[in-house]
Each structure stands twice: as structure tokens, then as C-alpha cells.
Short mmCIF file of N, CA and C in Angstrom, two decimals:
data_model
loop_
_atom_site.label_atom_id
_atom_site.label_comp_id
_atom_site.label_asym_id
_atom_site.label_seq_id
_atom_site.Cartn_x
_atom_site.Cartn_y
_atom_site.Cartn_z
N UNK A 1 84.87 133.50 70.96
CA UNK A 1 84.88 134.67 70.25
C UNK A 1 84.43 134.44 68.74
N UNK A 2 83.68 135.51 68.30
CA UNK A 2 83.33 135.67 67.05
C UNK A 2 84.45 136.20 66.07
N UNK A 3 84.24 136.16 64.78
CA UNK A 3 85.35 136.72 63.91
C UNK A 3 85.90 138.04 64.07
N UNK A 4 85.10 138.81 64.96
CA UNK A 4 85.35 140.27 65.36
C UNK A 4 85.93 140.32 66.65
N UNK A 5 86.27 139.41 67.32
CA UNK A 5 86.97 139.32 68.58
C UNK A 5 85.88 139.66 69.86
N UNK A 6 84.65 139.50 69.54
CA UNK A 6 83.69 139.59 70.67
C UNK A 6 83.24 138.33 71.35
N UNK A 7 83.12 138.36 72.47
CA UNK A 7 82.64 137.06 73.25
C UNK A 7 81.48 136.51 72.71
N UNK A 8 81.22 135.12 72.57
CA UNK A 8 80.09 134.60 72.31
C UNK A 8 79.54 133.84 73.37
N UNK A 9 77.91 133.89 73.52
CA UNK A 9 77.28 133.41 74.80
C UNK A 9 77.50 131.94 74.76
N UNK A 10 77.82 131.33 75.92
CA UNK A 10 77.83 129.97 75.95
C UNK A 10 79.11 129.43 75.69
N UNK A 11 80.18 130.08 75.30
CA UNK A 11 81.47 129.67 75.21
C UNK A 11 82.39 129.76 76.48
N UNK A 12 83.12 128.71 76.61
CA UNK A 12 83.98 128.73 78.09
C UNK A 12 85.25 129.64 77.53
N UNK A 13 85.38 130.53 78.85
CA UNK A 13 86.67 131.20 78.63
C UNK A 13 87.89 130.44 79.39
N UNK A 14 88.96 130.54 78.75
CA UNK A 14 90.08 130.12 79.56
C UNK A 14 90.86 131.10 80.34
N UNK A 15 90.97 130.59 81.62
CA UNK A 15 91.56 131.50 82.61
C UNK A 15 93.13 131.27 82.53
N UNK A 16 93.67 132.58 82.31
CA UNK A 16 95.25 132.55 82.22
C UNK A 16 95.68 133.01 83.72
N UNK A 17 96.66 132.26 84.27
CA UNK A 17 97.43 132.60 85.48
C UNK A 17 98.20 133.61 85.30
N UNK A 18 98.06 134.81 85.96
CA UNK A 18 98.89 135.94 85.85
C UNK A 18 100.11 135.68 86.77
N UNK A 19 99.90 135.52 87.90
CA UNK A 19 100.83 135.34 89.18
C UNK A 19 101.04 133.84 89.51
N UNK A 20 102.17 133.43 89.76
CA UNK A 20 102.35 132.19 90.44
C UNK A 20 102.21 132.19 91.94
N UNK A 21 101.38 131.41 92.66
CA UNK A 21 101.32 131.63 94.08
C UNK A 21 102.56 130.80 94.83
N UNK A 22 102.89 131.40 95.79
CA UNK A 22 104.05 130.88 96.57
C UNK A 22 103.59 130.41 97.92
N UNK A 23 104.30 129.59 98.42
CA UNK A 23 103.90 129.06 99.78
C UNK A 23 104.29 130.11 100.89
N UNK A 24 103.44 130.17 101.76
CA UNK A 24 103.65 131.13 102.80
C UNK A 24 104.77 130.59 103.69
N UNK A 25 105.32 131.60 104.53
CA UNK A 25 106.47 131.15 105.26
C UNK A 25 105.86 130.41 106.59
N UNK A 26 106.70 129.85 107.26
CA UNK A 26 106.36 128.81 108.15
C UNK A 26 106.16 129.42 109.53
N UNK A 27 106.90 130.42 109.98
CA UNK A 27 106.81 131.07 111.37
C UNK A 27 106.83 132.43 111.34
N UNK A 28 106.29 132.89 112.34
CA UNK A 28 106.18 134.41 112.62
C UNK A 28 107.63 134.91 112.61
N UNK A 29 107.81 135.99 111.81
CA UNK A 29 108.95 136.79 111.74
C UNK A 29 109.91 136.65 110.63
N UNK A 30 109.66 135.39 109.74
CA UNK A 30 110.48 135.05 108.70
C UNK A 30 110.48 136.18 107.52
N UNK A 31 109.21 136.65 107.51
CA UNK A 31 109.05 137.54 106.20
C UNK A 31 107.93 138.59 106.60
N UNK A 32 108.40 140.02 106.58
CA UNK A 32 107.43 141.08 106.68
C UNK A 32 107.06 141.67 105.49
N UNK A 33 105.90 141.76 105.20
CA UNK A 33 105.52 142.66 104.01
C UNK A 33 105.16 143.89 104.53
N UNK A 34 105.69 145.09 103.83
CA UNK A 34 105.84 146.27 104.23
C UNK A 34 105.01 147.25 103.02
N UNK A 35 104.15 148.12 103.45
CA UNK A 35 103.42 148.84 102.39
C UNK A 35 102.90 150.23 103.04
N UNK A 36 102.91 151.13 102.16
CA UNK A 36 102.09 152.33 102.65
C UNK A 36 100.92 152.49 101.86
N UNK A 37 99.72 152.91 102.18
CA UNK A 37 98.46 153.04 101.72
C UNK A 37 98.03 154.42 101.68
N UNK A 38 97.72 155.04 100.60
CA UNK A 38 97.28 156.43 100.34
C UNK A 38 95.82 156.12 100.29
N UNK A 39 94.87 156.93 101.04
CA UNK A 39 93.46 156.74 101.09
C UNK A 39 93.00 157.86 101.95
N UNK A 40 91.68 158.23 101.61
CA UNK A 40 91.03 159.15 102.37
C UNK A 40 90.44 158.58 103.70
N UNK A 41 91.31 158.22 104.63
CA UNK A 41 91.20 157.59 105.83
C UNK A 41 90.19 158.20 106.67
N UNK A 42 90.25 159.55 106.87
CA UNK A 42 89.25 160.39 107.59
C UNK A 42 88.02 160.77 107.02
N UNK A 43 87.82 160.22 105.79
CA UNK A 43 86.33 160.47 104.89
C UNK A 43 86.13 161.94 104.76
N UNK A 44 87.42 162.63 104.38
CA UNK A 44 87.26 164.16 104.39
C UNK A 44 86.88 164.94 105.72
N UNK A 45 87.16 164.34 106.75
CA UNK A 45 86.93 165.22 108.07
C UNK A 45 88.07 165.55 108.86
N UNK A 46 89.28 165.28 108.17
CA UNK A 46 90.51 165.46 108.78
C UNK A 46 91.65 165.66 107.82
N UNK A 47 92.87 165.86 108.36
CA UNK A 47 94.13 166.06 107.23
C UNK A 47 94.31 164.62 106.61
N UNK A 48 94.96 164.55 105.61
CA UNK A 48 95.45 163.49 104.77
C UNK A 48 96.23 162.46 105.70
N UNK A 49 95.91 161.33 105.52
CA UNK A 49 96.80 160.39 106.44
C UNK A 49 97.42 159.26 105.46
N UNK A 50 98.44 158.71 105.73
CA UNK A 50 98.94 157.45 105.13
C UNK A 50 98.94 156.46 106.22
N UNK A 51 98.59 155.03 105.64
CA UNK A 51 98.65 154.00 106.65
C UNK A 51 99.93 153.22 106.32
N UNK A 52 100.96 153.01 107.29
CA UNK A 52 102.18 152.21 107.07
C UNK A 52 101.73 150.92 107.68
N UNK A 53 101.79 149.82 106.89
CA UNK A 53 101.32 148.25 107.28
C UNK A 53 102.49 147.54 107.10
N UNK A 54 102.62 146.68 108.22
CA UNK A 54 103.66 145.52 108.13
C UNK A 54 102.86 144.35 108.62
N UNK A 55 102.89 143.37 107.39
CA UNK A 55 102.15 142.19 107.56
C UNK A 55 103.07 140.63 107.74
N UNK A 56 102.84 140.24 108.74
CA UNK A 56 103.72 138.85 108.84
C UNK A 56 103.07 137.88 107.75
N UNK A 57 104.09 137.44 106.87
CA UNK A 57 103.50 136.50 105.99
C UNK A 57 103.00 135.10 106.48
N UNK A 58 103.50 134.61 107.67
CA UNK A 58 103.04 133.22 107.96
C UNK A 58 101.83 133.35 108.89
N UNK A 59 101.50 134.50 109.67
CA UNK A 59 100.53 134.63 110.58
C UNK A 59 99.37 135.44 110.02
N UNK A 60 99.54 136.41 109.05
CA UNK A 60 98.86 137.55 108.49
C UNK A 60 98.56 138.52 109.70
N UNK A 61 99.43 138.46 110.61
CA UNK A 61 99.29 139.54 111.65
C UNK A 61 99.68 140.97 111.29
N UNK A 62 98.88 141.78 111.50
CA UNK A 62 99.12 143.27 110.95
C UNK A 62 99.55 144.16 112.04
N UNK A 63 100.63 144.94 111.78
CA UNK A 63 101.10 145.80 112.49
C UNK A 63 100.92 147.24 111.66
N UNK A 64 100.16 148.27 112.00
CA UNK A 64 99.98 149.46 111.20
C UNK A 64 99.76 150.82 111.94
N UNK A 65 100.38 151.70 111.62
CA UNK A 65 100.14 153.06 112.02
C UNK A 65 99.73 154.05 110.98
N UNK A 66 99.16 155.04 111.48
CA UNK A 66 98.58 156.31 110.67
C UNK A 66 99.78 157.25 110.73
N UNK A 67 100.30 157.85 109.52
CA UNK A 67 101.29 158.98 109.54
C UNK A 67 100.88 159.91 108.73
N UNK A 68 101.54 161.06 108.83
CA UNK A 68 101.15 162.27 108.15
C UNK A 68 101.84 162.46 106.64
N UNK A 69 102.96 161.82 106.49
CA UNK A 69 103.67 161.71 105.29
C UNK A 69 104.22 160.21 104.85
N UNK A 70 104.25 160.16 103.60
CA UNK A 70 104.89 158.81 103.15
C UNK A 70 106.43 159.07 103.09
N UNK A 71 107.08 159.07 104.00
CA UNK A 71 108.65 159.55 103.96
C UNK A 71 109.37 158.55 104.70
N UNK A 72 110.83 158.80 104.57
CA UNK A 72 111.53 157.66 105.23
C UNK A 72 111.62 157.93 106.63
N UNK A 73 111.47 159.05 107.13
CA UNK A 73 111.38 159.25 108.51
C UNK A 73 110.22 158.68 108.97
N UNK A 74 109.07 158.76 108.44
CA UNK A 74 107.88 158.15 109.05
C UNK A 74 108.01 156.66 109.01
N UNK A 75 108.34 156.14 107.86
CA UNK A 75 108.59 154.65 107.80
C UNK A 75 109.60 154.09 108.95
N UNK A 76 110.54 154.87 109.04
CA UNK A 76 111.69 154.31 110.00
C UNK A 76 110.98 154.47 111.49
N UNK A 77 110.21 155.54 111.76
CA UNK A 77 109.57 155.58 112.93
C UNK A 77 108.56 154.36 113.29
N UNK A 78 107.86 153.97 112.24
CA UNK A 78 106.97 152.89 112.28
C UNK A 78 107.91 151.62 112.78
N UNK A 79 108.96 151.46 111.65
CA UNK A 79 109.89 150.30 111.92
C UNK A 79 110.32 150.17 113.33
N UNK A 80 110.75 151.21 113.91
CA UNK A 80 111.21 151.22 115.32
C UNK A 80 110.06 150.82 116.28
N UNK A 81 108.94 151.35 116.00
CA UNK A 81 107.92 150.82 116.89
C UNK A 81 107.55 149.39 116.66
N UNK A 82 107.67 148.84 115.46
CA UNK A 82 107.38 147.58 115.20
C UNK A 82 108.63 146.55 115.88
N UNK A 83 110.01 147.08 115.76
CA UNK A 83 110.96 146.16 116.43
C UNK A 83 110.88 146.21 117.88
N UNK A 84 110.39 147.29 118.43
CA UNK A 84 110.22 147.26 119.98
C UNK A 84 109.25 146.41 120.49
N UNK A 85 108.30 146.11 119.66
CA UNK A 85 107.19 145.34 119.94
C UNK A 85 107.29 143.83 119.58
N UNK A 86 107.75 143.74 118.43
CA UNK A 86 107.79 142.22 117.89
C UNK A 86 109.22 141.65 117.62
N UNK A 87 110.33 142.47 117.65
CA UNK A 87 111.63 142.07 117.34
C UNK A 87 111.81 142.21 115.92
N UNK A 88 113.05 141.67 115.52
CA UNK A 88 113.71 141.77 114.11
C UNK A 88 113.26 140.72 113.39
N UNK A 89 112.65 141.01 112.13
CA UNK A 89 112.13 139.91 111.26
C UNK A 89 113.48 139.53 110.36
N UNK A 90 113.32 138.24 109.75
CA UNK A 90 114.58 137.88 108.92
C UNK A 90 114.65 138.53 107.74
N UNK A 91 113.32 138.76 106.92
CA UNK A 91 113.26 139.42 105.90
C UNK A 91 112.16 140.54 105.64
N UNK A 92 112.39 141.55 104.87
CA UNK A 92 111.27 142.43 104.40
C UNK A 92 111.00 142.42 103.03
N UNK A 93 109.86 142.33 102.70
CA UNK A 93 109.50 142.53 101.35
C UNK A 93 108.64 143.95 101.13
N UNK A 94 109.23 144.68 100.36
CA UNK A 94 108.60 146.08 99.86
C UNK A 94 108.37 146.07 98.45
N UNK A 95 107.73 147.17 98.16
CA UNK A 95 107.30 147.37 96.66
C UNK A 95 108.49 148.30 96.28
N UNK A 96 108.38 148.91 95.18
CA UNK A 96 109.34 149.66 94.44
C UNK A 96 109.40 151.18 94.82
N UNK A 97 108.87 151.43 95.81
CA UNK A 97 108.60 152.87 96.34
C UNK A 97 109.98 153.46 96.32
N UNK A 98 109.89 154.79 96.17
CA UNK A 98 111.45 155.52 96.23
C UNK A 98 112.00 155.78 97.49
N UNK A 99 111.27 155.35 98.46
CA UNK A 99 112.09 155.52 99.87
C UNK A 99 112.83 154.17 100.05
N UNK A 100 112.58 153.14 99.11
CA UNK A 100 113.29 151.91 99.51
C UNK A 100 114.39 151.66 98.35
N UNK A 101 114.17 152.32 97.23
CA UNK A 101 115.02 152.22 96.02
C UNK A 101 115.40 153.41 95.37
N UNK A 102 116.60 153.64 94.83
CA UNK A 102 116.88 154.91 93.96
C UNK A 102 116.39 154.48 92.61
N UNK A 103 115.54 155.42 92.15
CA UNK A 103 114.91 155.22 90.84
C UNK A 103 115.71 156.26 89.75
N UNK A 104 116.05 155.79 88.55
CA UNK A 104 116.46 156.57 87.61
C UNK A 104 115.57 157.75 87.25
N UNK A 105 116.36 158.65 87.13
CA UNK A 105 115.34 160.07 86.82
C UNK A 105 115.18 160.34 85.27
N UNK A 106 114.11 161.06 84.98
CA UNK A 106 113.69 161.27 83.61
C UNK A 106 114.56 162.17 82.99
N UNK A 107 115.02 161.99 81.72
CA UNK A 107 115.71 162.95 80.95
C UNK A 107 117.28 162.94 81.58
N UNK A 108 117.65 161.98 82.15
CA UNK A 108 118.94 161.90 82.71
C UNK A 108 119.68 160.72 81.79
N UNK A 109 120.97 160.88 81.52
CA UNK A 109 121.68 159.65 80.74
C UNK A 109 121.61 158.43 81.57
N UNK A 110 121.52 157.47 80.79
CA UNK A 110 121.58 155.99 81.38
C UNK A 110 122.91 155.83 82.06
N UNK A 111 122.89 155.19 83.24
CA UNK A 111 124.29 154.91 83.93
C UNK A 111 124.56 153.63 83.89
N UNK A 112 125.84 153.30 83.63
CA UNK A 112 126.39 151.91 83.46
C UNK A 112 126.32 151.28 84.85
N UNK A 113 126.76 151.92 85.88
CA UNK A 113 126.92 151.27 87.00
C UNK A 113 125.63 151.25 87.82
N UNK A 114 125.22 150.66 88.57
CA UNK A 114 123.95 150.45 89.38
C UNK A 114 123.94 151.80 90.24
N UNK A 115 122.55 152.23 90.47
CA UNK A 115 122.38 153.48 91.49
C UNK A 115 122.67 153.04 92.79
N UNK A 116 122.97 154.01 93.58
CA UNK A 116 123.31 153.72 94.82
C UNK A 116 121.93 153.44 95.68
N UNK A 117 122.18 152.67 96.89
CA UNK A 117 120.98 152.29 97.64
C UNK A 117 120.52 153.59 98.22
N UNK A 118 119.41 153.81 98.55
CA UNK A 118 118.81 154.63 99.48
C UNK A 118 119.15 154.43 100.91
N UNK A 119 118.68 155.23 101.84
CA UNK A 119 119.16 154.91 103.32
C UNK A 119 118.40 153.72 103.83
N UNK A 120 117.06 153.50 103.46
CA UNK A 120 116.23 152.30 103.90
C UNK A 120 116.88 151.11 103.04
N UNK A 121 117.04 151.23 101.69
CA UNK A 121 117.74 150.12 101.11
C UNK A 121 119.01 149.84 101.65
N UNK A 122 119.80 150.69 102.02
CA UNK A 122 121.34 150.52 102.70
C UNK A 122 121.02 149.64 103.78
N UNK A 123 120.05 150.24 104.82
CA UNK A 123 119.93 149.61 106.08
C UNK A 123 119.39 147.99 105.86
N UNK A 124 118.46 147.67 104.85
CA UNK A 124 118.07 146.42 104.60
C UNK A 124 119.28 145.57 103.99
N UNK A 125 120.28 146.04 103.16
CA UNK A 125 121.31 145.17 102.67
C UNK A 125 122.28 144.96 103.86
N UNK A 126 122.24 145.78 104.93
CA UNK A 126 123.36 145.64 105.98
C UNK A 126 122.89 144.39 106.92
N UNK A 127 121.45 143.99 106.90
CA UNK A 127 121.03 143.09 107.82
C UNK A 127 121.22 141.68 107.20
N UNK A 128 122.03 141.56 106.11
CA UNK A 128 122.40 140.26 105.61
C UNK A 128 123.50 139.55 106.40
N UNK A 129 124.17 140.44 107.10
CA UNK A 129 125.22 139.96 107.95
C UNK A 129 124.86 139.50 109.40
N UNK A 130 124.17 138.46 109.38
CA UNK A 130 123.60 138.15 110.71
C UNK A 130 124.79 137.48 111.68
N UNK A 131 125.82 136.95 111.00
CA UNK A 131 126.90 136.28 111.67
C UNK A 131 127.82 137.24 112.54
N UNK A 132 127.78 138.48 112.34
CA UNK A 132 128.57 139.57 113.16
C UNK A 132 127.96 139.72 114.49
N UNK A 133 128.91 140.01 115.28
CA UNK A 133 128.56 140.54 116.70
C UNK A 133 128.40 142.03 116.52
N UNK A 134 127.48 142.50 117.44
CA UNK A 134 127.38 143.99 117.55
C UNK A 134 128.60 144.59 117.91
N UNK A 135 129.46 144.03 118.88
CA UNK A 135 130.66 144.60 119.27
C UNK A 135 131.53 144.76 118.03
N UNK A 136 131.61 143.85 117.11
CA UNK A 136 132.44 143.81 115.98
C UNK A 136 131.95 145.19 114.82
N UNK A 137 130.75 145.48 114.87
CA UNK A 137 130.26 146.55 114.30
C UNK A 137 130.99 147.87 114.98
N UNK A 138 130.86 147.80 116.26
CA UNK A 138 131.21 149.15 116.99
C UNK A 138 132.87 149.19 116.88
N UNK A 139 133.53 148.09 116.68
CA UNK A 139 135.10 148.25 116.43
C UNK A 139 135.23 148.79 115.01
N UNK A 140 134.72 148.13 114.07
CA UNK A 140 134.78 148.70 112.72
C UNK A 140 134.45 150.10 112.55
N UNK A 141 133.29 150.66 113.20
CA UNK A 141 132.93 151.96 113.21
C UNK A 141 134.05 152.68 113.96
N UNK A 142 134.52 152.25 115.12
CA UNK A 142 135.72 153.24 115.62
C UNK A 142 136.96 153.13 114.79
N UNK A 143 137.17 152.04 114.25
CA UNK A 143 138.47 151.82 113.38
C UNK A 143 138.32 152.94 112.30
N UNK A 144 137.12 152.99 111.45
CA UNK A 144 136.93 153.95 110.39
C UNK A 144 137.02 155.44 110.84
N UNK A 145 136.41 155.67 111.95
CA UNK A 145 136.58 157.08 112.61
C UNK A 145 137.75 157.32 112.98
N UNK A 146 138.82 156.56 113.40
CA UNK A 146 140.06 156.75 113.84
C UNK A 146 140.76 157.03 112.67
N UNK A 147 140.71 156.45 111.49
CA UNK A 147 141.34 156.50 110.33
C UNK A 147 141.11 157.66 109.59
N UNK A 148 139.87 158.28 109.86
CA UNK A 148 139.45 159.51 109.03
C UNK A 148 139.96 160.70 109.40
#
């Protein structure tokens, strides 16, 4: 660079690594990357569509569906289709979209306690209890309903 910050021909640039690379998972189903893409998929010949994609980290195998809305209902329907076809993954990796996380609202006071999970965030948190039997979940649910 010269004294005014402009690049000078013939000088080498130093590459700065922005993200550190991580090792991919070893087996299918260990990590599922989940994202929705907004794009003119029909090239102006039809209604606006969103692509909900689920990518297996180990194999790069893609499961994708086109949906009309980027909503919790549409994402849950795609998840149900994925689970029926490929089974339950160990982990999900999602972006910070509002269907996965509750985001603070603009012009609202800052809360001291954390925001509650969204329905999808709540469902993902429940998946951490892999040691429980499904029968135990039913009993807990029945006990809670009886107590109500």
C-alpha cells in the first residue's frame, strides 16, 4: 500500500483468515444443517417460493423442499418429511432466523432474563434428553394433565 492506502502493483497481500474451518462429522445423521433460501426459483413464471434445505454434514446429502412461506409450519412439515425418510439426526445447525430463536424487539426495554424459546427452539432443546423412554414422556404428560 502506498501512503494513501492504495494497493501498489507487485506487492503481495496478506490473506487474513476470517473463519476457522472445523472438521466435518464422521457419520450420516450426526449433524444436519438447516436453512431456508429466498430466491426467484421460478424465474418470474410463478409464485414466490422458498427452498427449505437440510444438509448432512458428513455426507453432503441434501434433502430440500419448496414451500410457499418461510414459516414454522412449513419448516415443521419439511422436518416431518425428513424424519420419515432419514430418521432423527443427533444435532441441528440453524441460522439465527426468528423461527428458531426469539429475537429482542426494537424500542423495547432490555430484559434481564433470557427470552423464551420459540416452538422450534423449544423442540430442539427437548431433544437433549436422549436417555428417557418415550413411555416416561407419556407418564410425565399424563401426570401434568392430571395435576392441572
